[in-house]
Amino acid sequence: MTALVLFLGIAMLTSCSFPTRTGYSRKLGAYKPVPAAQKTAEAAPSAASATTQTASADTTKKVANPATQPAPKKSTAPVKQQTKASGGKKYATLKEYTDSWKGTKYVYGGSSRKGTDCSGYIMNVFRDFYGVSLDHQAAAIYKDTRFTQVSRSSLKEGDLVFFGDFWGISHIGVYLSDGNFSHASTSKGVMISNLDEKYFNSRYKGARRLIR
């Protein structure tokens, strides 16, 4: 009986074998080297995968992010510049303009219809009627190089007439016609006087005409 059991055990060991890993050689006692063709075949998928990844990366680089692209320049139509007519004339004649100032009281240093001195008044006349800016000082206007000297006998409308004393120019007016001129008097405000009046005749210092 014992001999029979031993025989059956040997038979089972002989007929049964453990699964062996592919490429294992019982003679060599180790795994067989993988053939070169098989290595190439196995490496091919990896190379193809790497190529695909590289191409994908290149494509990603070439695709620009819309958010980083500069916005297209908008075409704008040229803006038309508007120009204002110089002078800002509201009155047909100089006499009409100066008459609108009649009665404005004299205020030293003033230059408005609420109150003005002589040079402040002339500043308004030339700015509003002729579009010319002047200094707020009679002596400075007398030396203004934009004006040329004219004789008393050749006075025309718009010429500036100056008055003063030993110390220099102290008063200014604008000539109208027939010896009359408009000015801001210290006692009566804006009014019209005549060059032949004793006070102004004795203090007359000359006249200037704007060069145009």
PDB file of N, CA and C in Angstrom, residues 39-88:
ATOM      1  N   LYS A  39      12.836  43.566 -30.139  1.00  0.00           N
ATOM      2  CA  LYS A  39      13.127  44.834 -29.463  1.00  0.00           C
ATOM      3  C   LYS A  39      12.684  46.024 -30.298  1.00  0.00           C
ATOM      4  N   THR A  40      12.963  45.943 -31.610  1.00  0.00           N
ATOM      5  CA  THR A  40      12.575  47.040 -32.511  1.00  0.00           C
ATOM      6  C   THR A  40      11.078  47.211 -32.544  1.00  0.00           C
ATOM      7  N   ALA A  41      10.377  46.052 -32.595  1.00  0.00           N
ATOM      8  CA  ALA A  41       8.911  46.100 -32.642  1.00  0.00           C
ATOM      9  C   ALA A  41       8.344  46.695 -31.371  1.00  0.00           C
ATOM     10  N   GLU A  42       8.976  46.337 -30.216  1.00  0.00           N
ATOM     11  CA  GLU A  42       8.484  46.865 -28.949  1.00  0.00           C
ATOM     12  C   GLU A  42       8.799  48.358 -28.799  1.00  0.00           C
ATOM     13  N   ALA A  43       9.948  48.762 -29.360  1.00  0.00           N
ATOM     14  CA  ALA A  43      10.347  50.167 -29.229  1.00  0.00           C
ATOM     15  C   ALA A  43       9.569  51.083 -30.150  1.00  0.00           C
ATOM     16  N   ALA A  44       9.057  50.494 -31.257  1.00  0.00           N
ATOM     17  CA  ALA A  44       8.352  51.309 -32.255  1.00  0.00           C
ATOM     18  C   ALA A  44       7.165  52.075 -31.676  1.00  0.00           C
ATOM     19  N   PRO A  45       6.295  51.390 -30.904  1.00  0.00           N
ATOM     20  CA  PRO A  45       5.153  52.131 -30.336  1.00  0.00           C
ATOM     21  C   PRO A  45       5.586  53.301 -29.451  1.00  0.00           C
ATOM     22  N   SER A  46       6.680  53.093 -28.681  1.00  0.00           N
ATOM     23  CA  SER A  46       7.146  54.167 -27.807  1.00  0.00           C
ATOM     24  C   SER A  46       7.617  55.360 -28.616  1.00  0.00           C
ATOM     25  N   ALA A  47       8.364  55.077 -29.711  1.00  0.00           N
ATOM     26  CA  ALA A  47       8.846  56.165 -30.562  1.00  0.00           C
ATOM     27  C   ALA A  47       7.696  56.906 -31.200  1.00  0.00           C
ATOM     28  N   ALA A  48       6.705  56.118 -31.657  1.00  0.00           N
ATOM     29  CA  ALA A  48       5.530  56.743 -32.285  1.00  0.00           C
ATOM     30  C   ALA A  48       4.794  57.617 -31.293  1.00  0.00           C
ATOM     31  N   SER A  49       4.709  57.122 -30.036  1.00  0.00           N
ATOM     32  CA  SER A  49       4.031  57.896 -28.998  1.00  0.00           C
ATOM     33  C   SER A  49       4.769  59.200 -28.723  1.00  0.00           C
ATOM     34  N   ALA A  50       6.131  59.117 -28.686  1.00  0.00           N
ATOM     35  CA  ALA A  50       6.929  60.313 -28.442  1.00  0.00           C
ATOM     36  C   ALA A  50       6.757  61.324 -29.558  1.00  0.00           C
ATOM     37  N   THR A  51       6.718  60.805 -30.820  1.00  0.00           N
ATOM     38  CA  THR A  51       6.530  61.704 -31.975  1.00  0.00           C
ATOM     39  C   THR A  51       5.196  62.412 -31.903  1.00  0.00           C
ATOM     40  N   THR A  52       4.166  61.638 -31.506  1.00  0.00           N
ATOM     41  CA  THR A  52       2.823  62.218 -31.395  1.00  0.00           C
ATOM     42  C   THR A  52       2.788  63.313 -30.345  1.00  0.00           C
ATOM     43  N   GLN A  53       3.471  63.035 -29.198  1.00  0.00           N
ATOM     44  CA  GLN A  53       3.497  64.032 -28.134  1.00  0.00           C
ATOM     45  C   GLN A  53       4.228  65.298 -28.572  1.00  0.00           C
ATOM     46  N   THR A  54       5.361  65.117 -29.318  1.00  0.00           N
ATOM     47  CA  THR A  54       6.117  66.281 -29.800  1.00  0.00           C
ATOM     48  C   THR A  54       5.295  67.115 -30.757  1.00  0.00           C
ATOM     49  N   ALA A  55       4.610  66.428 -31.687  1.00  0.00           N
ATOM     50  CA  ALA A  55       3.769  67.138 -32.658  1.00  0.00           C
ATOM     51  C   ALA A  55       2.657  67.890 -31.957  1.00  0.00           C
ATOM     52  N   SER A  56       2.101  67.237 -30.921  1.00  0.00           N
ATOM     53  CA  SER A  56       1.031  67.883 -30.167  1.00  0.00           C
ATOM     54  C   SER A  56       1.536  69.134 -29.466  1.00  0.00           C
ATOM     55  N   ALA A  57       2.779  69.032 -28.912  1.00  0.00           N
ATOM     56  CA  ALA A  57       3.361  70.179 -28.223  1.00  0.00           C
ATOM     57  C   ALA A  57       3.611  71.323 -29.191  1.00  0.00           C
ATOM     58  N   ASP A  58       4.140  70.967 -30.412  1.00  0.00           N
ATOM     59  CA  ASP A  58       4.397  72.001 -31.418  1.00  0.00           C
ATOM     60  C   ASP A  58       3.113  72.688 -31.829  1.00  0.00           C
ATOM     61  N   THR A  59       2.061  71.897 -31.998  1.00  0.00           N
ATOM     62  CA  THR A  59       0.772  72.461 -32.398  1.00  0.00           C
ATOM     63  C   THR A  59       0.241  73.399 -31.330  1.00  0.00           C
ATOM     64  N   THR A  60       0.444  73.001 -30.067  1.00  0.00           N
ATOM     65  CA  THR A  60      -0.018  73.833 -28.954  1.00  0.00           C
ATOM     66  C   THR A  60       0.710  75.168 -28.930  1.00  0.00           C
ATOM     67  N   LYS A  61       2.035  75.115 -29.250  1.00  0.00           N
ATOM     68  CA  LYS A  61       2.799  76.354 -29.261  1.00  0.00           C
ATOM     69  C   LYS A  61       2.339  77.287 -30.367  1.00  0.00           C
ATOM     70  N   LYS A  62       1.979  76.702 -31.514  1.00  0.00           N
ATOM     71  CA  LYS A  62       1.604  77.521 -32.662  1.00  0.00           C
ATOM     72  C   LYS A  62       0.233  78.158 -32.500  1.00  0.00           C
ATOM     73  N   VAL A  63      -0.631  77.548 -31.705  1.00  0.00           N
ATOM     74  CA  VAL A  63      -1.973  78.094 -31.513  1.00  0.00           C
ATOM     75  C   VAL A  63      -1.880  79.263 -30.535  1.00  0.00           C
ATOM     76  N   ALA A  64      -2.117  80.447 -30.998  1.00  0.00           N
ATOM     77  CA  ALA A  64      -1.979  81.643 -30.162  1.00  0.00           C
ATOM     78  C   ALA A  64      -3.194  81.824 -29.274  1.00  0.00           C
ATOM     79  N   ASN A  65      -2.916  82.321 -28.106  1.00  0.00           N
ATOM     80  CA  ASN A  65      -4.001  82.605 -27.178  1.00  0.00           C
ATOM     81  C   ASN A  65      -4.673  83.909 -27.600  1.00  0.00           C
ATOM     82  N   PRO A  66      -5.941  83.863 -27.950  1.00  0.00           N
ATOM     83  CA  PRO A  66      -6.624  85.091 -28.410  1.00  0.00           C
ATOM     84  C   PRO A  66      -6.550  86.225 -27.401  1.00  0.00           C
ATOM     85  N   ALA A  67      -6.487  85.860 -26.117  1.00  0.00           N
ATOM     86  CA  ALA A  67      -6.491  86.898 -25.082  1.00  0.00           C
ATOM     87  C   ALA A  67      -5.217  87.727 -25.101  1.00  0.00           C
ATOM     88  N   THR A  68      -4.074  87.092 -25.620  1.00  0.00           N
ATOM     89  CA  THR A  68      -2.802  87.798 -25.632  1.00  0.00           C
ATOM     90  C   THR A  68      -2.557  88.555 -26.917  1.00  0.00           C
ATOM     91  N   GLN A  69      -3.406  88.399 -27.903  1.00  0.00           N
ATOM     92  CA  GLN A  69      -3.227  89.080 -29.175  1.00  0.00           C
ATOM     93  C   GLN A  69      -3.683  90.533 -29.068  1.00  0.00           C
ATOM     94  N   PRO A  70      -2.912  91.472 -29.667  1.00  0.00           N
ATOM     95  CA  PRO A  70      -3.342  92.882 -29.619  1.00  0.00           C
ATOM     96  C   PRO A  70      -4.637  93.091 -30.361  1.00  0.00           C
ATOM     97  N   ALA A  71      -5.475  93.938 -29.799  1.00  0.00           N
ATOM     98  CA  ALA A  71      -6.767  94.215 -30.429  1.00  0.00           C
ATOM     99  C   ALA A  71      -6.551  94.966 -31.730  1.00  0.00           C
ATOM    100  N   PRO A  72      -7.314  94.678 -32.748  1.00  0.00           N
ATOM    101  CA  PRO A  72      -7.163  95.373 -34.026  1.00  0.00           C
ATOM    102  C   PRO A  72      -7.439  96.859 -33.877  1.00  0.00           C
ATOM    103  N   LYS A  73      -6.643  97.655 -34.563  1.00  0.00           N
ATOM    104  CA  LYS A  73      -6.801  99.101 -34.475  1.00  0.00           C
ATOM    105  C   LYS A  73      -8.078  99.544 -35.172  1.00  0.00           C
ATOM    106  N   LYS A  74      -8.815 100.396 -34.453  1.00  0.00           N
ATOM    107  CA  LYS A  74     -10.054 100.903 -35.025  1.00  0.00           C
ATOM    108  C   LYS A  74      -9.748 102.136 -35.870  1.00  0.00           C
ATOM    109  N   SER A  75     -10.289 102.171 -37.035  1.00  0.00           N
ATOM    110  CA  SER A  75     -10.090 103.324 -37.905  1.00  0.00           C
ATOM    111  C   SER A  75     -10.993 104.459 -37.443  1.00  0.00           C
ATOM    112  N   THR A  76     -10.376 105.602 -37.242  1.00  0.00           N
ATOM    113  CA  THR A  76     -11.146 106.756 -36.774  1.00  0.00           C
ATOM    114  C   THR A  76     -11.133 107.836 -37.838  1.00  0.00           C
ATOM    115  N   ALA A  77     -12.250 108.448 -38.019  1.00  0.00           N
ATOM    116  CA  ALA A  77     -12.357 109.514 -39.012  1.00  0.00           C
ATOM    117  C   ALA A  77     -11.690 110.766 -38.470  1.00  0.00           C
ATOM    118  N   PRO A  78     -10.993 111.544 -39.308  1.00  0.00           N
ATOM    119  CA  PRO A  78     -10.338 112.765 -38.836  1.00  0.00           C
ATOM    120  C   PRO A  78     -11.333 113.744 -38.247  1.00  0.00           C
ATOM    121  N   VAL A  79     -10.943 114.323 -37.100  1.00  0.00           N
ATOM    122  CA  VAL A  79     -11.820 115.271 -36.416  1.00  0.00           C
ATOM    123  C   VAL A  79     -11.658 116.643 -37.054  1.00  0.00           C
ATOM    124  N   LYS A  80     -12.751 117.213 -37.428  1.00  0.00           N
ATOM    125  CA  LYS A  80     -12.714 118.530 -38.036  1.00  0.00           C
ATOM    126  C   LYS A  80     -12.560 119.591 -36.958  1.00  0.00           C
ATOM    127  N   GLN A  81     -11.562 120.417 -37.111  1.00  0.00           N
ATOM    128  CA  GLN A  81     -11.329 121.477 -36.140  1.00  0.00           C
ATOM    129  C   GLN A  81     -12.244 122.657 -36.428  1.00  0.00           C
ATOM    130  N   GLN A  82     -12.807 123.174 -35.355  1.00  0.00           N
ATOM    131  CA  GLN A  82     -13.689 124.319 -35.495  1.00  0.00           C
ATOM    132  C   GLN A  82     -12.911 125.585 -35.171  1.00  0.00           C
ATOM    133  N   THR A  83     -13.135 126.614 -35.917  1.00  0.00           N
ATOM    134  CA  THR A  83     -12.457 127.877 -35.687  1.00  0.00           C
ATOM    135  C   THR A  83     -13.480 128.962 -35.385  1.00  0.00           C
ATOM    136  N   LYS A  84     -13.065 129.844 -34.521  1.00  0.00           N
ATOM    137  CA  LYS A  84     -13.940 130.952 -34.159  1.00  0.00           C
ATOM    138  C   LYS A  84     -13.507 132.204 -34.918  1.00  0.00           C
ATOM    139  N   ALA A  85     -14.453 132.973 -35.308  1.00  0.00           N
ATOM    140  CA  ALA A  85     -14.139 134.218 -35.994  1.00  0.00           C
ATOM    141  C   ALA A  85     -13.462 135.160 -35.021  1.00  0.00           C
ATOM    142  N   SER A  86     -12.316 135.724 -35.435  1.00  0.00           N
ATOM    143  CA  SER A  86     -11.590 136.623 -34.544  1.00  0.00           C
ATOM    144  C   SER A  86     -12.347 137.936 -34.388  1.00  0.00           C
ATOM    145  N   GLY A  87     -12.145 138.537 -33.230  1.00  0.00           N
ATOM    146  CA  GLY A  87     -12.768 139.837 -32.991  1.00  0.00           C
ATOM    147  C   GLY A  87     -14.047 139.753 -32.197  1.00  0.00           C
ATOM    148  N   GLY A  88     -14.853 138.731 -32.435  1.00  0.00           N
ATOM    149  CA  GLY A  88     -16.113 138.587 -31.726  1.00  0.00           C
ATOM    150  C   GLY A  88     -16.989 139.811 -31.843  1.00  0.00           C
TER     151      GLY A  88
END
